[in-house]
Short mmCIF file of C-alpha atoms in Angstrom, two decimals:
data_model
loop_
_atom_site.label_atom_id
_atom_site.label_comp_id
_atom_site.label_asym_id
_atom_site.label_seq_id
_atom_site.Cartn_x
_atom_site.Cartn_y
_atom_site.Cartn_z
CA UNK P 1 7.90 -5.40 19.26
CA UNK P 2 9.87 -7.45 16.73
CA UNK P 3 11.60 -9.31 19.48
CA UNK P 4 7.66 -10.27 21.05
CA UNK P 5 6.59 -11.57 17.41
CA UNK P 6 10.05 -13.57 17.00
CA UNK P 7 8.84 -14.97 20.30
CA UNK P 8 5.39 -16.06 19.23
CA UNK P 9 6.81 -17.61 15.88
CA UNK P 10 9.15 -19.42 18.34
CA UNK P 11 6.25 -20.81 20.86
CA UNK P 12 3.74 -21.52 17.87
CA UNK P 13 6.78 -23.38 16.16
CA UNK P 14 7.58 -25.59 19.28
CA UNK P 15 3.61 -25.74 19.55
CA UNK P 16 3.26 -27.11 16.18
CA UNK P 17 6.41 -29.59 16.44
CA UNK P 18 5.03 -31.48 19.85
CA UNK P 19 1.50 -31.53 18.21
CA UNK P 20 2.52 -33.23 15.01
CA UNK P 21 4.32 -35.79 17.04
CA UNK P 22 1.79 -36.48 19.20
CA UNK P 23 -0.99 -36.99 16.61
CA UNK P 24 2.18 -39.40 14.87
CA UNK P 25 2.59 -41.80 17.71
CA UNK P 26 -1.04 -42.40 16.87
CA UNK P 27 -0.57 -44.00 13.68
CA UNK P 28 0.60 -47.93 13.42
CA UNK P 29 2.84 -48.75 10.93
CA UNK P 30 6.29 -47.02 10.99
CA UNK P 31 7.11 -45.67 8.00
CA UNK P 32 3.38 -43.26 8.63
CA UNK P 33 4.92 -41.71 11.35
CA UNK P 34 7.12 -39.36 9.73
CA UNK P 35 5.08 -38.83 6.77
CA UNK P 36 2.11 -37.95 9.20
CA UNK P 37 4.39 -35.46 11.08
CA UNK P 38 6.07 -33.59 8.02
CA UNK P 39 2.40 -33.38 6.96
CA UNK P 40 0.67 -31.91 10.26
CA UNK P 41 3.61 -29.81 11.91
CA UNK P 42 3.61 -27.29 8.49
CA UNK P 43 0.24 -27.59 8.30
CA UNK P 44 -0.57 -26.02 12.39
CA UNK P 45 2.41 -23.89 11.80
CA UNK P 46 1.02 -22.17 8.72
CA UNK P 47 -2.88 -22.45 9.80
CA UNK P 48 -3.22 -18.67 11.60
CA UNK P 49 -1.79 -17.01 8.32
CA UNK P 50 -2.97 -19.27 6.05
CA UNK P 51 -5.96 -16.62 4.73
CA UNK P 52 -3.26 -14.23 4.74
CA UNK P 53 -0.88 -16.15 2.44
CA UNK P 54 -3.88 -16.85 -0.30
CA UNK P 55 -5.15 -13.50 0.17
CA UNK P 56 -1.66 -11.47 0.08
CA UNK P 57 -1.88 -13.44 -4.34
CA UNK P 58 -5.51 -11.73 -4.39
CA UNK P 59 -4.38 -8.28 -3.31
CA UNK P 60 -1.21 -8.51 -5.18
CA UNK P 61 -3.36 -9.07 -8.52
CA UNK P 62 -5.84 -6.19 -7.79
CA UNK P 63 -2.67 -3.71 -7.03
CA UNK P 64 -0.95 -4.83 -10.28
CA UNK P 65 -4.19 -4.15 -12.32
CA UNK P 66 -4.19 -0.64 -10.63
CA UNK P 67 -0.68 0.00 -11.03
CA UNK P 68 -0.88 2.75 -13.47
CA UNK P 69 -2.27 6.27 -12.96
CA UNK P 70 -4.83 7.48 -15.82
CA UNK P 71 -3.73 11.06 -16.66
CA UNK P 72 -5.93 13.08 -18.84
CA UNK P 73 -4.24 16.52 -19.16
CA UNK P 74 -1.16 18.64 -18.07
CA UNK P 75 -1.09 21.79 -16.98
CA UNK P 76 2.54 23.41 -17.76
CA UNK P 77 3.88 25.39 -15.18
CA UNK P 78 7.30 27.71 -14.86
CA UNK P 79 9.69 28.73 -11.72
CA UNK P 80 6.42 29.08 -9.52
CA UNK P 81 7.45 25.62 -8.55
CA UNK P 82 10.46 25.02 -10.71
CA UNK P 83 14.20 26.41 -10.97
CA UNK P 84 15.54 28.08 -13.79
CA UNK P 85 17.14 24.97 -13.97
CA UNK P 86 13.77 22.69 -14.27
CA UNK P 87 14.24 21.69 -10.63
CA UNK P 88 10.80 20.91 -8.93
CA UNK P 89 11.37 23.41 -5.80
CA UNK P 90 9.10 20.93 -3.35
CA UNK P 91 12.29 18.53 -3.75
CA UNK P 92 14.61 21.00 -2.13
CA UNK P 93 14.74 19.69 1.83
CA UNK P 94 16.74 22.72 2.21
CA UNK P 95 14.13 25.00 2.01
CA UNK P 96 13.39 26.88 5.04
CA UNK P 97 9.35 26.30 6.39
CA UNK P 98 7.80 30.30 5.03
CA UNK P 99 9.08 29.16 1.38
CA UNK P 100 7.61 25.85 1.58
CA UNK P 101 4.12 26.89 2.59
CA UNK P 102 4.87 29.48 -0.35
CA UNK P 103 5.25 26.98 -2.69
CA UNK P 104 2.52 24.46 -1.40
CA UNK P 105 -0.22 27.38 -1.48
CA UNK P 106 0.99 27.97 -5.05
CA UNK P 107 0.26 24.03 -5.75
CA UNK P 108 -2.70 23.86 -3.75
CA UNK P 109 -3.94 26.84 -6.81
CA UNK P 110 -3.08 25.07 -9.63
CA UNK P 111 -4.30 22.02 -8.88
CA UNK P 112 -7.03 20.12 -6.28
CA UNK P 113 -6.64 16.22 -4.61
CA UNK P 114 -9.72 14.62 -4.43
CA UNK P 115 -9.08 11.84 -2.12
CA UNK P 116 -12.89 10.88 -1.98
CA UNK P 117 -14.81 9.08 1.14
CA UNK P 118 -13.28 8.07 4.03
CA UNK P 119 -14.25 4.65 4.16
CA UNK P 120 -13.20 2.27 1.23
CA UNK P 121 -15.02 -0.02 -0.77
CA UNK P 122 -14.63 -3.72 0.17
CA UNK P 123 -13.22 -6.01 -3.07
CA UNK P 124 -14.00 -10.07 -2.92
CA UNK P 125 -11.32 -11.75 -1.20
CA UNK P 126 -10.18 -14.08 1.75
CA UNK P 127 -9.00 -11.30 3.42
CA UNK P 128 -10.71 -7.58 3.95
CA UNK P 129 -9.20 -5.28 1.09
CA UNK P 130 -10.35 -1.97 0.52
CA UNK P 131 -10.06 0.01 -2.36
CA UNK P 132 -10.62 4.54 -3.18
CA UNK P 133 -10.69 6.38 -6.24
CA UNK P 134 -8.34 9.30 -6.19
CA UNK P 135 -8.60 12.30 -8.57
CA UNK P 136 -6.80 15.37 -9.62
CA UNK P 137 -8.60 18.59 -11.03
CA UNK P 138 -7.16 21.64 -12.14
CA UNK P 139 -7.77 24.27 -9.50
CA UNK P 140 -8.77 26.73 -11.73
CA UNK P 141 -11.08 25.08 -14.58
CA UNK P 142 -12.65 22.08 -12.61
CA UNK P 143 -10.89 19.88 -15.35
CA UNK P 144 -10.07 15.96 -14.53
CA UNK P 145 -6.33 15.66 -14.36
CA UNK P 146 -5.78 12.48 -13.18
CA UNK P 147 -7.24 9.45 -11.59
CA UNK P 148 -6.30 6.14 -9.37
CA UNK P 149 -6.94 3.49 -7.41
CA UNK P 150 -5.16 2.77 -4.15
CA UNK P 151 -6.02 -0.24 -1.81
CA UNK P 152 -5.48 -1.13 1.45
CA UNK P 153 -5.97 -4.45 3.64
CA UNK P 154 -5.02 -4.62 7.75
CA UNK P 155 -4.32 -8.79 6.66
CA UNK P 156 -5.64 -11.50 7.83
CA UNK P 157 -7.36 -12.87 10.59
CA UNK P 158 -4.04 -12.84 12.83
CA UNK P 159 -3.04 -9.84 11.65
CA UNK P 160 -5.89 -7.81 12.50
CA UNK P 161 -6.01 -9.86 16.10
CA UNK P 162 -2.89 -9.87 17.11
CA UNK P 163 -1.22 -7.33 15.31
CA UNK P 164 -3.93 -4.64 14.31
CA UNK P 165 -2.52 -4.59 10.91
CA UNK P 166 -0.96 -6.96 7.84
CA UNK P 167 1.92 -8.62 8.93
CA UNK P 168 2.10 -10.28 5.31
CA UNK P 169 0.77 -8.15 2.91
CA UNK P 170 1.46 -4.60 2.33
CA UNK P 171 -1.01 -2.14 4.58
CA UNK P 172 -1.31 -0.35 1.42
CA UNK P 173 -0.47 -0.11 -2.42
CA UNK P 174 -0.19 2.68 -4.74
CA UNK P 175 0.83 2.89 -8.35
CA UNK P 176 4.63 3.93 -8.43
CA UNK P 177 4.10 7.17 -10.05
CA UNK P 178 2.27 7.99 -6.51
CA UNK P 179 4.61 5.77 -4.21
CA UNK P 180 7.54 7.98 -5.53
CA UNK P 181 5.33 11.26 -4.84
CA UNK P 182 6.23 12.13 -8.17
CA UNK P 183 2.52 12.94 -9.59
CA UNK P 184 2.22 16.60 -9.28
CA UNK P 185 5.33 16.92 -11.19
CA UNK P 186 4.17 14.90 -14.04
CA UNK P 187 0.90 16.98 -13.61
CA UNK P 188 2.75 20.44 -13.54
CA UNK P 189 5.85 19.73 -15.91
CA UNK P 190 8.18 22.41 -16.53
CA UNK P 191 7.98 25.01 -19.18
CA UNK P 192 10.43 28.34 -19.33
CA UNK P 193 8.56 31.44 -19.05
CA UNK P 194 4.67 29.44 -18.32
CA UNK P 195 3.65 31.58 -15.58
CA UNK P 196 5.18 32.70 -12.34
CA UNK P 197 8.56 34.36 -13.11
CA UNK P 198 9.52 35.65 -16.15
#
């Protein structure tokens, strides 16, 4: 697939290149010619991505203003889902399939992903960028935990054409804390001897 893109780049280069210098010989006086080309070549070149390029600045400034997550409360947990050590147990790749459906039932308890609708809410921009609000209750009392916003965007019009997603942008952004899959830890931090074993 990479190879078929590299391709296209290549064709829509040369494309661009013999264009320019055609619409060049049109021009009179000599020293035109090259400004006339070094102005038209970049500008067919970059024309199929251009709403990508402006609108990869727009998304880029809604993910930063959602970068953070809001978290409300903590719910302290002990080696339920952490080591004697403090270890978060999900971490362990080592853990054999029974004990990690264990320990994801025993998250699933204590606390409750809302991920919202399916379909996103469209944000003003060149290109079509979609944003959800994700929460995080606790299981148990209903209380907020936690909330963010992740967006999305299949690109531009090339992108979504040629491609059927961004070829520029990111297909999605999430604050770090979420990106690092490191929220239900900050959610459930470790405490000796709160709940689970003594």
């Amino acid at each position: 697939m990479g190879l078929f893109y590299l391709g296209g780049i290549g064709v829509w280069f040369a494309l661009s290149v013999w264009a320019a210098s055609r619409v060049a010989k049109w021009v009179k006086p000599g020293w035109a010619k090259p400004v006339l080309f070094l102005t038209v070549a970049p500008t067919l070149f970059v024309a199929p991505v251009a709403d990508e390029l402006i609108g990869k600045y727009q998304y880029k400034r809604y993910c930063e203003e959602a970068a953070q997550v809001k978290i409300y409360a903590t719910i302290p947990v002990g080696e339920d889902l952490y080591t004697a050590d403090g270890i978060w147990k999900l971490a362990d790749m080592s853990i054999d399939f029974r004990e990690s459906n264990r320990l994801q039932a025993v998250l699933n308890s204590t606390i409750r992903w809302d991920f919202g609708t399916p379909y996103g809410t469209l944000v003003s921009a060149v290109i079509p960028i979609q944003y959800w609000d994700r929460k995080v209750y606790d299981a148990k009392s209903g209380r907020l935990l936690a909330e963010f916003r992740q967006y999305a965007s299949r690109g531009g019009w090339l992108s979504r054409t040629v491609a059927e997603q961004a070829m520029i942008v990111p297909a999605q952004c999430l604050p770090p804390l979420v990106q690092a899959s490191r929220l239900n830890q900050t959610l459930l931090p470790y405490k000796a001897n709160a709940g689970g074993t003594k």
